[in-house]
Short mmCIF file of C-alpha atoms in Angstrom, two decimals:
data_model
loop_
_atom_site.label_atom_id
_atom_site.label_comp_id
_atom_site.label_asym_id
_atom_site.label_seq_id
_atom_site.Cartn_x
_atom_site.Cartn_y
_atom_site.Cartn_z
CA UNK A 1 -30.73 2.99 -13.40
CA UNK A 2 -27.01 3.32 -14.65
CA UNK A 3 -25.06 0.79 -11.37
CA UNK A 4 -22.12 2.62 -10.34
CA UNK A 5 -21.53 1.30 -7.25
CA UNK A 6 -18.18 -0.52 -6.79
CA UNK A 7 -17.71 -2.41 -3.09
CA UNK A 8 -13.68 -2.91 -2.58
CA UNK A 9 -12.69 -6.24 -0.73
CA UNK A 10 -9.46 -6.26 0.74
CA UNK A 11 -8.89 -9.44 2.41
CA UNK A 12 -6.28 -10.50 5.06
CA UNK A 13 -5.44 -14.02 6.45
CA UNK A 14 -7.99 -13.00 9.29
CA UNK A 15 -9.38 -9.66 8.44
CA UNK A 16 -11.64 -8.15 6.19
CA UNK A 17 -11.78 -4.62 5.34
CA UNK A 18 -14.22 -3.08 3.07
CA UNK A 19 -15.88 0.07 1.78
CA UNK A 20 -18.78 0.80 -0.96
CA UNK A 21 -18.49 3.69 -2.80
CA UNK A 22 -20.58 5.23 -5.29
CA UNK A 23 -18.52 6.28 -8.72
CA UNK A 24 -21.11 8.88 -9.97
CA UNK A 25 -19.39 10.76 -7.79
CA UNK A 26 -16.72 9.27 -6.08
CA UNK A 27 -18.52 9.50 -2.55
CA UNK A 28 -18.70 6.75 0.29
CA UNK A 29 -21.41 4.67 0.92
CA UNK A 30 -20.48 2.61 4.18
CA UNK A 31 -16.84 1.34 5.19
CA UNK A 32 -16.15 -1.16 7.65
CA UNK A 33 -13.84 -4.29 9.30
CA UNK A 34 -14.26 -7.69 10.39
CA UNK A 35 -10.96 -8.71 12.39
CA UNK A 36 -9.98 -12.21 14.21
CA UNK A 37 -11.31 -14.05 11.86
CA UNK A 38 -11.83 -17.88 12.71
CA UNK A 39 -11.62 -17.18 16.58
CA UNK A 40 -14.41 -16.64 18.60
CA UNK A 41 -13.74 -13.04 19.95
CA UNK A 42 -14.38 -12.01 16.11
CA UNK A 43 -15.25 -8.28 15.82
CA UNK A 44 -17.39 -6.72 12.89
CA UNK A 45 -17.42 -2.47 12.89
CA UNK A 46 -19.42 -1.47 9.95
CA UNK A 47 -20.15 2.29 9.40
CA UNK A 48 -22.94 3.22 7.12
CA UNK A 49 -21.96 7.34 6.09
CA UNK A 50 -25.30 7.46 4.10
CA UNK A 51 -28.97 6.67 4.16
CA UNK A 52 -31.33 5.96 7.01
CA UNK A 53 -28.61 3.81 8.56
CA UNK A 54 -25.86 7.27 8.74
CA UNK A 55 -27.93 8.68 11.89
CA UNK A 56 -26.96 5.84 14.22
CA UNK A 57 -23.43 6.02 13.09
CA UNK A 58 -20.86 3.26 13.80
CA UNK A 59 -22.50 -0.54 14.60
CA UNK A 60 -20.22 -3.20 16.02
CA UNK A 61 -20.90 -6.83 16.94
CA UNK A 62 -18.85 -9.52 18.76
CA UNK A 63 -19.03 -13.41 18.48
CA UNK A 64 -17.33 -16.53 16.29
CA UNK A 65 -17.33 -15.63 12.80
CA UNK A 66 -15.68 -19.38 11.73
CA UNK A 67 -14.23 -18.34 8.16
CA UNK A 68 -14.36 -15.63 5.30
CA UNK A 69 -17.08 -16.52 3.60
CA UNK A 70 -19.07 -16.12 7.22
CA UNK A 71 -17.21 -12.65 7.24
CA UNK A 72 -18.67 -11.41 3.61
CA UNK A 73 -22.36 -12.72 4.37
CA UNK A 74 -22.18 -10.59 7.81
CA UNK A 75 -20.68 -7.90 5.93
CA UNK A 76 -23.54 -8.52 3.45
CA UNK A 77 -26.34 -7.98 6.07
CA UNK A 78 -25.03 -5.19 7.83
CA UNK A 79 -24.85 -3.24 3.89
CA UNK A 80 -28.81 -4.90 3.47
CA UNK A 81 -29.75 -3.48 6.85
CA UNK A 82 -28.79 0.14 5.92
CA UNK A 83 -30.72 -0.97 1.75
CA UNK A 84 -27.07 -0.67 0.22
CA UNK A 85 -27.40 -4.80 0.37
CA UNK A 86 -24.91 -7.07 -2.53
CA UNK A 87 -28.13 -7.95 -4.81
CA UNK A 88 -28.71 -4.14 -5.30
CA UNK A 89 -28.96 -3.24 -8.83
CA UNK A 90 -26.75 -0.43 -8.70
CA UNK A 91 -23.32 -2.36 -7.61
CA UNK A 92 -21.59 -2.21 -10.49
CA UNK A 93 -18.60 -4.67 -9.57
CA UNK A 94 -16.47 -6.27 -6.99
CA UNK A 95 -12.94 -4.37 -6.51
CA UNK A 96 -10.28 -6.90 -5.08
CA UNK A 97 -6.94 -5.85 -4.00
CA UNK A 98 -4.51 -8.48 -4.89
CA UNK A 99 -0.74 -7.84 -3.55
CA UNK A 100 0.83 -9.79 -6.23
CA UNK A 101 0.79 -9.48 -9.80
CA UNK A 102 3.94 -10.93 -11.08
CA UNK A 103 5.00 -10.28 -14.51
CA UNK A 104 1.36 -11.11 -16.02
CA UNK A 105 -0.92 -8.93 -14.28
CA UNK A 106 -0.08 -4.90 -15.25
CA UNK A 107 -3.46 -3.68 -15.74
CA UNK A 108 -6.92 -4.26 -13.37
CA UNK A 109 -8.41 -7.76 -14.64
CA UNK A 110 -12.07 -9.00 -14.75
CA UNK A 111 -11.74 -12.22 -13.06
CA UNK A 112 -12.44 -15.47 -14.00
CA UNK A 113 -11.42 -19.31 -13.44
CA UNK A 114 -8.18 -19.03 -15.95
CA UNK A 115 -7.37 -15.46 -14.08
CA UNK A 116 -8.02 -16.86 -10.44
CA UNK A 117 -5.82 -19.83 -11.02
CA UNK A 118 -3.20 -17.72 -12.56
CA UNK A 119 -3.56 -15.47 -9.01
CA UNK A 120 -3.31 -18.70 -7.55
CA UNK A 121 -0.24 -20.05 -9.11
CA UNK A 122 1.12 -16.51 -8.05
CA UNK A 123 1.08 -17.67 -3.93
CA UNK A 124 5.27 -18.58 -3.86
CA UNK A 125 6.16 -15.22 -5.34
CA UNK A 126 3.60 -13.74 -1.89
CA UNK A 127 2.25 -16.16 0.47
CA UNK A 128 1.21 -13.90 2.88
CA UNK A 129 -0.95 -11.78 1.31
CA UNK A 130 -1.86 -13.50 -2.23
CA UNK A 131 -3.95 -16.48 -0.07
CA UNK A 132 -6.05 -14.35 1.47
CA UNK A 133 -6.77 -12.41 -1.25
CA UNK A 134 -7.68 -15.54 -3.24
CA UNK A 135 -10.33 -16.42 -0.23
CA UNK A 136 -11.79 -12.90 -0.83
CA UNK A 137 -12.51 -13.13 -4.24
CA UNK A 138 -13.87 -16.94 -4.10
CA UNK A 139 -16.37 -15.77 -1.35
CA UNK A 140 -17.52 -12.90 -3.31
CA UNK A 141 -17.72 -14.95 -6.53
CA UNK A 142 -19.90 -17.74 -4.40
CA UNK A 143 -22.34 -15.11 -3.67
CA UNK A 144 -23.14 -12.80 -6.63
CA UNK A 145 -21.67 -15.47 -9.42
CA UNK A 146 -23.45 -12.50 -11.76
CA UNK A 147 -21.45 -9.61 -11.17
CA UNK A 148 -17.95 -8.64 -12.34
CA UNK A 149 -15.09 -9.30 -10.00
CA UNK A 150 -12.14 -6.99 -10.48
CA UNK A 151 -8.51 -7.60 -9.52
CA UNK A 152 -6.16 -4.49 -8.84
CA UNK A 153 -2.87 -5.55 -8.03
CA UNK A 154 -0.16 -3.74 -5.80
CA UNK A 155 2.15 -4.67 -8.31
CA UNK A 156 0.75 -3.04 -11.40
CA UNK A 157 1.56 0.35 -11.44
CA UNK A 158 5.52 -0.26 -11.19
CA UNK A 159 5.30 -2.72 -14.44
CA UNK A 160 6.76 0.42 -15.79
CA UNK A 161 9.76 0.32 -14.40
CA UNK A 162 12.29 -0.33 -16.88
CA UNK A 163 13.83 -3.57 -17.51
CA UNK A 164 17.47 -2.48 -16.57
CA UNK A 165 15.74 -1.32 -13.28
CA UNK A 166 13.58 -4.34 -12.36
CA UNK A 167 16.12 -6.80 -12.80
CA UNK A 168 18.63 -8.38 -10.51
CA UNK A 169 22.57 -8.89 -11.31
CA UNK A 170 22.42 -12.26 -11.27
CA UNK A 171 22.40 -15.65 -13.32
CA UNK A 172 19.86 -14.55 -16.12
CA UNK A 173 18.22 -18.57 -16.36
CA UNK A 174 18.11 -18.51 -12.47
CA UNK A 175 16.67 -14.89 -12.51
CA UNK A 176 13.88 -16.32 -15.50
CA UNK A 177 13.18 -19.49 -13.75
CA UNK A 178 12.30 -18.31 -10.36
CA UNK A 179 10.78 -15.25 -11.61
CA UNK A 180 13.27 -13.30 -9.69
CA UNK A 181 12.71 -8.98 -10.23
CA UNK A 182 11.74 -6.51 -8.96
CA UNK A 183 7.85 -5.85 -8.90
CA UNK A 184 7.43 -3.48 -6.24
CA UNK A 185 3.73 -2.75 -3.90
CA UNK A 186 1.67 -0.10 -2.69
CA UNK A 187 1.12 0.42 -6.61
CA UNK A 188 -2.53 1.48 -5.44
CA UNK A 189 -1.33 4.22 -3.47
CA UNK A 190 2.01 5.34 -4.97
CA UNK A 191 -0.83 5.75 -8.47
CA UNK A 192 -3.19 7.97 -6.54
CA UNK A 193 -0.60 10.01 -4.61
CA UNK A 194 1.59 11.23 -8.07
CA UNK A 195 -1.98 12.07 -9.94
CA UNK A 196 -3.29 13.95 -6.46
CA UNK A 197 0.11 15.37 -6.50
CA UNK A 198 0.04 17.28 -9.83
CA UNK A 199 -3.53 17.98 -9.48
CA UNK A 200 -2.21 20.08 -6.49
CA UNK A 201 0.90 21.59 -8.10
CA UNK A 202 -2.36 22.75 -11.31
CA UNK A 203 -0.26 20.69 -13.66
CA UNK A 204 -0.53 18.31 -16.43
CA UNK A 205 0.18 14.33 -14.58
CA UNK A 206 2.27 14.01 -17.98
CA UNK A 207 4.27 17.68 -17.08
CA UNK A 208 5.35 16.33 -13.63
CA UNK A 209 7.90 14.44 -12.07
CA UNK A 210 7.55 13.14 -8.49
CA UNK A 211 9.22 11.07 -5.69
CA UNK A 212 6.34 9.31 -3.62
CA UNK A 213 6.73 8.11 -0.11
CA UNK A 214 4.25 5.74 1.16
CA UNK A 215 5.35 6.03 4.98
CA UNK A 216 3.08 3.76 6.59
CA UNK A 217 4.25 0.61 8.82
CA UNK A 218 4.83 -1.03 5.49
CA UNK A 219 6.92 1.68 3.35
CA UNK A 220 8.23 1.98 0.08
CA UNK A 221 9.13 4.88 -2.46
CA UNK A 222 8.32 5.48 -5.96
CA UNK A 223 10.44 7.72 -8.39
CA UNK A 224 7.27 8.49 -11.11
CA UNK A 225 8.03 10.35 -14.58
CA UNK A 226 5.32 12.05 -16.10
CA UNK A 227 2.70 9.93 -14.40
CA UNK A 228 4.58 6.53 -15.16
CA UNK A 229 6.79 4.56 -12.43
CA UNK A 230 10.22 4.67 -13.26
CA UNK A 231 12.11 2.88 -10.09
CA UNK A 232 10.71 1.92 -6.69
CA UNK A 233 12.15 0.75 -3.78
CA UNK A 234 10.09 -3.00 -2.86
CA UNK A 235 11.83 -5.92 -4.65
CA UNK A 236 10.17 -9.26 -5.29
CA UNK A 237 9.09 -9.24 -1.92
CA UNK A 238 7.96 -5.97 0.15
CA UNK A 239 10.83 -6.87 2.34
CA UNK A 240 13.56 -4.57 0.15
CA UNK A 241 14.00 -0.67 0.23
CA UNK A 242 13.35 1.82 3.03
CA UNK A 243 13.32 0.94 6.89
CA UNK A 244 9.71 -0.05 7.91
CA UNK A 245 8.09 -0.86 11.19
CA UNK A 246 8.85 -4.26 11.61
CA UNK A 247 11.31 -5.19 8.07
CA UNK A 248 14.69 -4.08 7.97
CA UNK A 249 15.03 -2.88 4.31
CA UNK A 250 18.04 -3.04 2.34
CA UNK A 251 19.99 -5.60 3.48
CA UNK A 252 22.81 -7.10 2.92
CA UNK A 253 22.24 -10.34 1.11
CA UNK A 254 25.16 -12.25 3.04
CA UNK A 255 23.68 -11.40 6.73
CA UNK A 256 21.39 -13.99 5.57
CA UNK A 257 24.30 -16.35 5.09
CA UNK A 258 25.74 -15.59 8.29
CA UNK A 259 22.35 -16.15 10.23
CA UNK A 260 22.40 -19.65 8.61
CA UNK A 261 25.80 -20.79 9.18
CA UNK A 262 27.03 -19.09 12.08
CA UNK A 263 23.59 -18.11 14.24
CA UNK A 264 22.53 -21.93 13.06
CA UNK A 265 18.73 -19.92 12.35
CA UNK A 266 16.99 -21.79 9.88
CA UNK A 267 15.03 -20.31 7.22
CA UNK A 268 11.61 -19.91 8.03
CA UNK A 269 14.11 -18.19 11.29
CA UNK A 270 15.14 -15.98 9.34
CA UNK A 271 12.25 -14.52 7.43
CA UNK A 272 10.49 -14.05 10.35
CA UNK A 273 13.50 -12.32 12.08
CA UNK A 274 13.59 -10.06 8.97
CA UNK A 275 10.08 -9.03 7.87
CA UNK A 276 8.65 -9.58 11.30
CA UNK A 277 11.29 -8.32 14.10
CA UNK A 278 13.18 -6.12 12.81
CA UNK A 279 13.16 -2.35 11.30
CA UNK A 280 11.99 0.14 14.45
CA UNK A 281 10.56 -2.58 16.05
CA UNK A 282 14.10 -4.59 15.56
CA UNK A 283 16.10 -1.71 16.91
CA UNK A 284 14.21 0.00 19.89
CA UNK A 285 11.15 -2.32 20.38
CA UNK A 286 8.64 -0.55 19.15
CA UNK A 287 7.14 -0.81 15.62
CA UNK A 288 4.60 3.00 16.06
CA UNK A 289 6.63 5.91 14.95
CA UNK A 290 4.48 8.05 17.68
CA UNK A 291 6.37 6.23 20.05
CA UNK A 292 9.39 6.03 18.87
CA UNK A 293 9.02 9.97 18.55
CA UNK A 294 8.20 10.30 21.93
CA UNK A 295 10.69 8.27 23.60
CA UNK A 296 12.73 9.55 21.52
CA UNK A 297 12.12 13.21 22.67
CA UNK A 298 12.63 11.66 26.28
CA UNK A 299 16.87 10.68 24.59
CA UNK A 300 16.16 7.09 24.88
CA UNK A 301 18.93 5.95 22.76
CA UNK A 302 17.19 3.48 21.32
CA UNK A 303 14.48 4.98 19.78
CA UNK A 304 16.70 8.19 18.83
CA UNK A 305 19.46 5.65 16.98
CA UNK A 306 16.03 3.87 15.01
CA UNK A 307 14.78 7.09 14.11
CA UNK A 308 18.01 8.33 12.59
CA UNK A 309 18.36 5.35 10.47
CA UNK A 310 14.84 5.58 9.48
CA UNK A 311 15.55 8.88 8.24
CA UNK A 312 18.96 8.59 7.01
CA UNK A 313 16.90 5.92 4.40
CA UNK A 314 15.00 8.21 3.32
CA UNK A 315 17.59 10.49 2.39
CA UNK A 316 19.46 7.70 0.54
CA UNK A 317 16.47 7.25 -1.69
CA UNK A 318 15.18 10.97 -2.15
CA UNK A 319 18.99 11.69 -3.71
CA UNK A 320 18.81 8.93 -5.71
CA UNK A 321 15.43 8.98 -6.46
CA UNK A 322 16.31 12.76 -7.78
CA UNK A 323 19.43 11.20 -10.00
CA UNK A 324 17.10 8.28 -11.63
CA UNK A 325 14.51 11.24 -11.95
CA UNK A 326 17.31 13.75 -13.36
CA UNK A 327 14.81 16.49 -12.46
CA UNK A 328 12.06 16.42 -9.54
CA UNK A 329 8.87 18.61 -9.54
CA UNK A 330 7.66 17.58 -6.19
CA UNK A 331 8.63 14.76 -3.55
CA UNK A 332 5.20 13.85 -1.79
CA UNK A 333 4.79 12.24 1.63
CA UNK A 334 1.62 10.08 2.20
CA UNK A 335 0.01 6.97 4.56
CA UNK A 336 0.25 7.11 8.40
CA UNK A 337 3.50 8.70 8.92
CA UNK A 338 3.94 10.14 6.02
CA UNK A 339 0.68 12.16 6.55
CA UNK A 340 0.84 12.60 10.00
CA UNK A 341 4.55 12.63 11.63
CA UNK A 342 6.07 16.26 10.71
CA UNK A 343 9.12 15.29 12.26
CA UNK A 344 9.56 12.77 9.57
CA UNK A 345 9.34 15.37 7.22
CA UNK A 346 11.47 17.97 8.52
CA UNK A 347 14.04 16.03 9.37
CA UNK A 348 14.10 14.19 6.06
CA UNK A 349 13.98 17.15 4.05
CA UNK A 350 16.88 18.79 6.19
CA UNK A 351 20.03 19.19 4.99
CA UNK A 352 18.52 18.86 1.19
CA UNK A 353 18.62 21.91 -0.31
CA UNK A 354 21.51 21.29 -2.70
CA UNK A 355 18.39 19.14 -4.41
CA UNK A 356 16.13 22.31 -4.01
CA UNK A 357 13.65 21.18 -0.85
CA UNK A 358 13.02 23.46 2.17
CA UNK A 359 10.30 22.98 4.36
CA UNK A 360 7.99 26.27 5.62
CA UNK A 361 8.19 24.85 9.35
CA UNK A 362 4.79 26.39 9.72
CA UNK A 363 2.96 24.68 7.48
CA UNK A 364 5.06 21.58 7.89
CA UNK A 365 3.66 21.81 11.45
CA UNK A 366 0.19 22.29 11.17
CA UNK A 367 -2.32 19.25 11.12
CA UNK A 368 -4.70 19.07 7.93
CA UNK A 369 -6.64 15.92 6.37
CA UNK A 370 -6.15 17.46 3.10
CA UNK A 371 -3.77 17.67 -0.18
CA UNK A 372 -1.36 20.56 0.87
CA UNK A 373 2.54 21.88 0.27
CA UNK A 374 4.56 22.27 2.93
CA UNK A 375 7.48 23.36 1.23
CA UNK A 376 8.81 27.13 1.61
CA UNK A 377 8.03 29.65 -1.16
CA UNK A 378 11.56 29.66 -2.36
CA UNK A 379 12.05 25.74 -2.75
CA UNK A 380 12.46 24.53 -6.15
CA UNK A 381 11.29 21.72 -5.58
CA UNK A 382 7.22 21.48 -3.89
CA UNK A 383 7.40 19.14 -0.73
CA UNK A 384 3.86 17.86 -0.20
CA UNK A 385 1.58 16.11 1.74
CA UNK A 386 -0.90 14.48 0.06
CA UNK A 387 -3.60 11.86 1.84
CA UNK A 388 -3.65 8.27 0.08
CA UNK A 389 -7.14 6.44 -0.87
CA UNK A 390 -6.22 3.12 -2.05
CA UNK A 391 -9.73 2.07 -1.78
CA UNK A 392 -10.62 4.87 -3.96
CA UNK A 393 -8.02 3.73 -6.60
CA UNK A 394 -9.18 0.45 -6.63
CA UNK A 395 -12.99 1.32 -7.15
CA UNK A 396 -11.91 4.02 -9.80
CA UNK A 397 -10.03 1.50 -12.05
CA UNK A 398 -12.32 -1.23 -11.43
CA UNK A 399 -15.11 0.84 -12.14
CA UNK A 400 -13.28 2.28 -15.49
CA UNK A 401 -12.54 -1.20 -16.71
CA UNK A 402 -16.19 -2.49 -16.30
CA UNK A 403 -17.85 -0.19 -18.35
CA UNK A 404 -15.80 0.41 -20.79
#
């Protein structure tokens, strides 16, 4: 029996999310979520999508789950109950998602002590997100000390980017010493989108050249060349580039200075006030595009001023994104508002088509799960909308590199 079943881990400071797929063909197995993590109004919602298990559909418990390693061995149990259990002889690997890369990590990585510490050292450069993802993968390792653990980084598809691009304009020894760039994130998904992308457009990856927005509460943008990231908009933290639900974006670097010395904020102040309180959230108090849409709609000024900055970003990037690019085959809109908000779209695209985009307002309109253009038949440029599966990614390369 040929194991081709890859289980992705994507661990938060108090969540778990997970899903088993099966690479023969790319299918899922079971996904699920175990949320509060260490408090005792934990929450566990596993959905097994085959075998015996499928027919009962969606199975969630309550209760204290103390820690992450409780999380995985519930998770564990819930996969055994529907015989898709960790010690089955057709899981191939572990897939990880690991924000941060840095400079050393450009590829997916079979894990071990030296690579784990190396993730480790990595926490400064992402201590948000690089902790938890370090709990994740010691768990897993604790139980099944036999099977490959793979680390996909958000960072690793934008190790492309050319130096001239990635680096900062200032002191080069500072720059080296604090491993100060730009790495950019959503690597997973801004990878997945520009192959889905010319896969939709009947092209060549290699023939293609396509601007990527990952519009999710998180959001970045990707300017990819022939299937190879050229520019993107995160910096060394996700804080930098387009406005996102709760982080401003581009910033002025001297605001920070001015918090400091004249607000009398402190630092720990201000990154909170900047990745945590501001972007739609900062502006008109709420962080979900739906509703900033809808009150919106209703003129609250508010919501209608965050909106238009939102999209006046994304304008700012698509032109320049087309200049880096020189010419632009598609620009594709994916994640949660990406996908789903057609008001983002239209209004983004308006005004564009000196740059050759025009929306079909139809299409642009209509609701669909799957890879489609919504650009009119005239457009020089394709406008699409294509779905992201990160989890997908992650399993694919994992998968690739494990039995090679």
């Amino acid at each position: 029996m040929t194991a081709s079943r890859i289980l992705v881990l994507n661990s938060g400071s108090s969540s778990l999310k997970y899903q088993l797929l099966d690479m023969a063909d790319s299918s899922r197995l079971a996904v699920g979520l175990v949320e509060r993590i260490g408090e005792e109004a934990s929450r566990l919602v596993h959905e097994p999508l085959t075998g015996p298990g499928a027919e009962g559909g969606k199975r969630e418990r309550t209760g204290a789950i103390a820690d992450h390693g409780a999380a995985l061995r519930a998770v564990s149990a819930e996969l055994a109950a529907d015989g898709l259990g960790l010690d089955s002889p057709e899981l191939a690997a572990v897939g990880h998602r690991v924000v941060h890369g840095g400079t050393r990590f450009t590829r997916p990585t079979v894990i071990d002590d030296e690579v784990l510490a190396e993730i480790r050292s990595l926490i400064p450069l992402a201590p948000l997100h690089n902790p938890a993802n370090v709990t994740g993968i010691e768990v897993a390792r604790s139980l099944r000390a036999d099977l490959p653990q793979v680390a996909v980084f958000d960072t690793a598809f934008h190790a492309t980017v050319p130096e001239y691009a990635a680096r900062y304009a200032i002191d080069a020894e500072t720059a080296r010493k604090y491993s100060i760039r730009r790495y950019g994130f959503h690597g997973t998904s801004h990878a997945y989108v520009s192959r889905a992308t010319a896969a939709l457009l009947g092209r060549p990856v290699e023939d293609v050249n396509v601007i990527v927005l990952h519009l999710g509460n998180g959001a970045s943008a990707s300017a990819v060349r022939g299937g190879v990231c050229v520019e993107t908009s995160m910096g060394l933290t996700p804080l930098e580039g387009l406005v996102m639900g709760t982080r401003s974006g581009d910033l002025d670097p001297a605001v920070i200075f001015h918090l400091a010395r004249v607000g009398g904020l402190s630092v720990d102040e201000i990154d909170s006030l900047l990745n945590k309180k501001s972007g739609l959230l900062g502006m008109c108090g709420d962080n979900d595009m739906r509703e900033v849409l809808r009150r919106a709609g209703e003129g609250d000024e508010a919501a209608s001023m965050a909106f238009a900055a939102y999209v006046h970003r994304l304008k700012k990037y698509i032109g320049a994104y087309s200049a880096v690019l020189g010419r632009v085959d598609a620009v594709t809109f994916t994640a949660g508002v990406g996908e789903n908000a057609h008001q983002v779209r239209e209004a983004a695209v308006d005004g564009l088509a000196e740059l050759g985009l025009a929306l079909d307002p139809e299409a642009n309109a209509a609701r669909s799960s799957q890879p489609r253009l919504v650009s009119a038949q005239y457009a020089r440029v394709a406008v699409a909308v294509v779905p992201t599966d990160e989890e997908l990614e992650i399993a694919a390369q994992a998968y690739a590199l494990v039995t090679q």
